[in-house]
């Protein structure tokens, strides 16, 4: 395996070990030589199957809760800078016209802290178990990112599906996040940031 493959394996195993079955499957076997990772099976359905139903609001809140629970379960590190500066690094991956209305707000919004974030927020990585718990899988791309980054990526995934009003879905994500991360430094107005950045990311890939 190349260096990148070894790094992905290490992130996957370290995260599963740390979470110990709380937000993802139990780790059953990790074999470093061949990069083999075996986890317990999750009996359930992909969360995407539930997002068009009557309990859509509950499921999107549940995704926010999962992101908040991951944030609570990982170490926080102080982080300087602002969201405006940080998002400039991703200019080619966003429709910056969407962000024009909040550009000044982003320049004034501090990052505060970084924490481990599921950087692959594809909805296929989330399963609703038969026990109604939400499980995340595939932690190879987990990274240290500013608090809130996981919410932005999830908003992008939801915007890609065109399920409805992105502002309403961002509110659901933010509300769920604060349920499991009550000490978050993300201000109330961050819900608008979630909506617009998620939309900017989705538009850039269309």
Short mmCIF file of C-alpha atoms in Angstrom, two decimals:
data_model
loop_
_atom_site.label_atom_id
_atom_site.label_comp_id
_atom_site.label_asym_id
_atom_site.label_seq_id
_atom_site.Cartn_x
_atom_site.Cartn_y
_atom_site.Cartn_z
CA UNK A 1 0.00 0.00 0.00
CA UNK A 2 1.15 3.54 -0.69
CA UNK A 3 1.52 6.24 1.95
CA UNK A 4 -1.94 7.65 1.28
CA UNK A 5 -3.51 4.23 1.68
CA UNK A 6 -1.73 3.70 4.98
CA UNK A 7 -2.94 7.12 6.19
CA UNK A 8 -6.56 6.30 5.28
CA UNK A 9 -6.31 2.97 7.07
CA UNK A 10 -4.86 4.64 10.18
CA UNK A 11 -7.64 7.26 10.28
CA UNK A 12 -10.34 4.62 9.87
CA UNK A 13 -8.98 2.38 12.63
CA UNK A 14 -8.21 5.23 15.03
CA UNK A 15 -11.71 6.68 14.66
CA UNK A 16 -13.53 3.38 15.03
CA UNK A 17 -11.42 2.54 18.08
CA UNK A 18 -12.08 5.92 19.68
CA UNK A 19 -15.82 5.88 19.01
CA UNK A 20 -16.11 2.29 20.30
CA UNK A 21 -19.45 1.63 18.63
CA UNK A 22 -21.11 4.86 19.76
CA UNK A 23 -21.59 6.54 16.37
CA UNK A 24 -20.44 3.83 13.99
CA UNK A 25 -20.08 0.07 13.84
CA UNK A 26 -17.98 -1.92 16.28
CA UNK A 27 -14.46 -2.65 15.04
CA UNK A 28 -13.91 -6.41 14.93
CA UNK A 29 -10.55 -6.73 13.18
CA UNK A 30 -7.80 -4.43 11.95
CA UNK A 31 -4.86 -5.96 10.09
CA UNK A 32 -2.29 -3.33 9.22
CA UNK A 33 -0.11 -5.30 6.81
CA UNK A 34 -2.89 -5.71 4.22
CA UNK A 35 -4.98 -2.78 5.40
CA UNK A 36 -7.93 -4.97 6.31
CA UNK A 37 -10.69 -3.48 8.48
CA UNK A 38 -13.66 -5.62 9.53
CA UNK A 39 -16.62 -4.13 11.40
CA UNK A 40 -19.84 -5.48 12.78
CA UNK A 41 -22.74 -5.45 10.34
CA UNK A 42 -25.32 -2.68 10.67
CA UNK A 43 -28.84 -3.92 10.02
CA UNK A 44 -30.87 -1.05 8.65
CA UNK A 45 -31.48 1.26 5.70
CA UNK A 46 -29.53 4.16 4.14
CA UNK A 47 -30.66 7.45 5.64
CA UNK A 48 -31.41 8.78 2.16
CA UNK A 49 -34.44 6.48 1.94
CA UNK A 50 -36.04 8.39 4.82
CA UNK A 51 -35.48 11.93 3.57
CA UNK A 52 -38.54 12.14 1.34
CA UNK A 53 -40.94 10.85 3.96
CA UNK A 54 -43.11 12.49 6.58
CA UNK A 55 -40.31 12.29 9.15
CA UNK A 56 -37.84 14.18 6.94
CA UNK A 57 -37.39 16.94 9.54
CA UNK A 58 -36.60 14.39 12.24
CA UNK A 59 -34.06 12.60 10.03
CA UNK A 60 -32.25 15.80 9.06
CA UNK A 61 -32.15 16.85 12.72
CA UNK A 62 -30.78 13.38 13.43
CA UNK A 63 -27.93 14.02 10.99
CA UNK A 64 -27.17 17.27 12.83
CA UNK A 65 -27.20 15.37 16.13
CA UNK A 66 -24.74 12.83 14.76
CA UNK A 67 -22.34 15.58 13.62
CA UNK A 68 -22.63 17.23 17.04
CA UNK A 69 -22.04 13.96 18.85
CA UNK A 70 -18.88 13.38 16.81
CA UNK A 71 -17.74 16.90 17.68
CA UNK A 72 -18.36 16.23 21.37
CA UNK A 73 -16.42 12.97 21.24
CA UNK A 74 -13.24 14.45 19.78
CA UNK A 75 -10.58 16.82 21.15
CA UNK A 76 -10.93 20.52 20.36
CA UNK A 77 -7.99 22.73 19.43
CA UNK A 78 -8.00 26.57 19.39
CA UNK A 79 -8.13 27.95 15.87
CA UNK A 80 -7.39 31.49 14.73
CA UNK A 81 -8.80 33.21 11.67
CA UNK A 82 -12.23 33.82 10.18
CA UNK A 83 -14.63 31.86 8.00
CA UNK A 84 -14.15 34.40 5.24
CA UNK A 85 -10.44 33.69 5.01
CA UNK A 86 -10.87 29.96 5.43
CA UNK A 87 -13.44 29.62 2.65
CA UNK A 88 -11.17 31.48 0.24
CA UNK A 89 -9.06 28.32 0.16
CA UNK A 90 -12.05 26.52 -1.40
CA UNK A 91 -12.93 29.21 -3.94
CA UNK A 92 -12.69 26.84 -6.90
CA UNK A 93 -15.08 24.42 -5.19
CA UNK A 94 -17.85 26.96 -4.57
CA UNK A 95 -20.13 29.28 -6.48
CA UNK A 96 -18.87 32.45 -4.81
CA UNK A 97 -21.79 34.48 -6.18
CA UNK A 98 -24.02 32.65 -3.71
CA UNK A 99 -21.88 33.89 -0.82
CA UNK A 100 -21.82 37.55 -1.90
CA UNK A 101 -24.69 38.49 0.41
CA UNK A 102 -22.85 37.26 3.53
CA UNK A 103 -19.24 38.01 2.55
CA UNK A 104 -18.86 40.70 5.22
CA UNK A 105 -20.46 38.47 7.86
CA UNK A 106 -18.03 35.66 7.00
CA UNK A 107 -15.09 38.03 7.34
CA UNK A 108 -16.26 38.86 10.87
CA UNK A 109 -17.14 35.30 11.93
CA UNK A 110 -14.30 33.67 13.91
CA UNK A 111 -13.36 30.02 13.47
CA UNK A 112 -12.78 29.49 17.24
CA UNK A 113 -11.86 25.79 17.36
CA UNK A 114 -10.99 22.83 15.16
CA UNK A 115 -12.08 19.25 15.74
CA UNK A 116 -12.24 15.94 13.95
CA UNK A 117 -14.81 16.07 11.17
CA UNK A 118 -16.25 13.48 8.83
CA UNK A 119 -15.01 15.06 5.60
CA UNK A 120 -16.86 12.59 3.41
CA UNK A 121 -20.47 13.48 4.20
CA UNK A 122 -22.00 11.49 1.36
CA UNK A 123 -25.43 10.38 2.53
CA UNK A 124 -24.49 6.82 1.57
CA UNK A 125 -22.17 6.90 4.60
CA UNK A 126 -25.12 7.12 7.03
CA UNK A 127 -27.39 4.22 7.95
CA UNK A 128 -30.53 4.22 10.10
CA UNK A 129 -30.34 1.00 12.06
CA UNK A 130 -33.33 -1.15 12.93
CA UNK A 131 -32.79 0.18 16.47
CA UNK A 132 -33.45 3.70 15.01
CA UNK A 133 -29.88 4.79 15.79
CA UNK A 134 -27.97 6.68 13.12
CA UNK A 135 -24.63 5.10 12.24
CA UNK A 136 -21.78 6.65 10.29
CA UNK A 137 -19.43 4.51 8.22
CA UNK A 138 -16.25 5.11 6.23
CA UNK A 139 -13.98 7.30 8.34
CA UNK A 140 -10.98 7.21 6.00
CA UNK A 141 -11.37 10.92 5.20
CA UNK A 142 -11.86 12.19 8.75
CA UNK A 143 -9.87 15.39 9.23
CA UNK A 144 -9.19 18.18 11.72
CA UNK A 145 -11.47 20.99 10.50
CA UNK A 146 -13.11 24.14 11.91
CA UNK A 147 -16.19 23.48 14.01
CA UNK A 148 -19.15 23.64 11.66
CA UNK A 149 -17.40 22.22 8.60
CA UNK A 150 -19.31 18.96 8.89
CA UNK A 151 -22.60 20.88 8.86
CA UNK A 152 -21.57 22.70 5.67
CA UNK A 153 -20.71 19.44 3.93
CA UNK A 154 -23.99 17.87 5.01
CA UNK A 155 -25.91 20.88 3.70
CA UNK A 156 -24.16 20.40 0.36
CA UNK A 157 -25.24 16.74 0.29
CA UNK A 158 -28.85 17.74 1.03
CA UNK A 159 -28.77 20.55 -1.55
CA UNK A 160 -27.58 18.06 -4.16
CA UNK A 161 -30.82 16.13 -3.66
CA UNK A 162 -33.05 19.20 -4.11
CA UNK A 163 -35.27 18.04 -1.26
CA UNK A 164 -36.72 21.45 -0.49
CA UNK A 165 -35.85 24.77 1.08
CA UNK A 166 -32.14 24.76 1.93
CA UNK A 167 -32.65 27.36 4.67
CA UNK A 168 -35.18 25.14 6.42
CA UNK A 169 -32.91 22.12 6.15
CA UNK A 170 -29.97 24.16 7.50
CA UNK A 171 -32.10 25.14 10.49
CA UNK A 172 -32.87 21.47 11.10
CA UNK A 173 -29.17 20.56 10.95
CA UNK A 174 -28.19 23.40 13.28
CA UNK A 175 -30.97 22.56 15.75
CA UNK A 176 -29.93 18.91 15.84
CA UNK A 177 -26.27 19.85 16.23
CA UNK A 178 -26.93 21.99 19.27
CA UNK A 179 -28.82 19.12 20.92
CA UNK A 180 -25.64 17.06 21.15
CA UNK A 181 -23.10 19.91 21.20
CA UNK A 182 -24.70 22.37 23.68
CA UNK A 183 -21.39 24.13 24.39
CA UNK A 184 -20.79 24.92 20.73
CA UNK A 185 -19.35 28.32 19.90
CA UNK A 186 -21.30 28.47 16.63
CA UNK A 187 -23.71 31.43 16.86
CA UNK A 188 -27.39 31.23 16.01
CA UNK A 189 -26.84 33.00 12.69
CA UNK A 190 -24.52 30.18 11.59
CA UNK A 191 -27.61 28.41 10.26
CA UNK A 192 -27.65 30.89 7.35
CA UNK A 193 -23.97 30.17 6.72
CA UNK A 194 -24.76 26.45 6.61
CA UNK A 195 -27.46 27.05 4.01
CA UNK A 196 -25.52 29.38 1.73
CA UNK A 197 -22.16 27.61 1.84
CA UNK A 198 -23.86 24.26 1.28
CA UNK A 199 -25.69 25.71 -1.70
CA UNK A 200 -22.49 27.34 -3.02
CA UNK A 201 -20.71 23.99 -2.86
CA UNK A 202 -23.59 22.16 -4.58
CA UNK A 203 -23.87 24.75 -7.35
CA UNK A 204 -20.16 24.46 -8.15
CA UNK A 205 -20.58 20.81 -9.12
CA UNK A 206 -23.68 21.25 -11.30
#
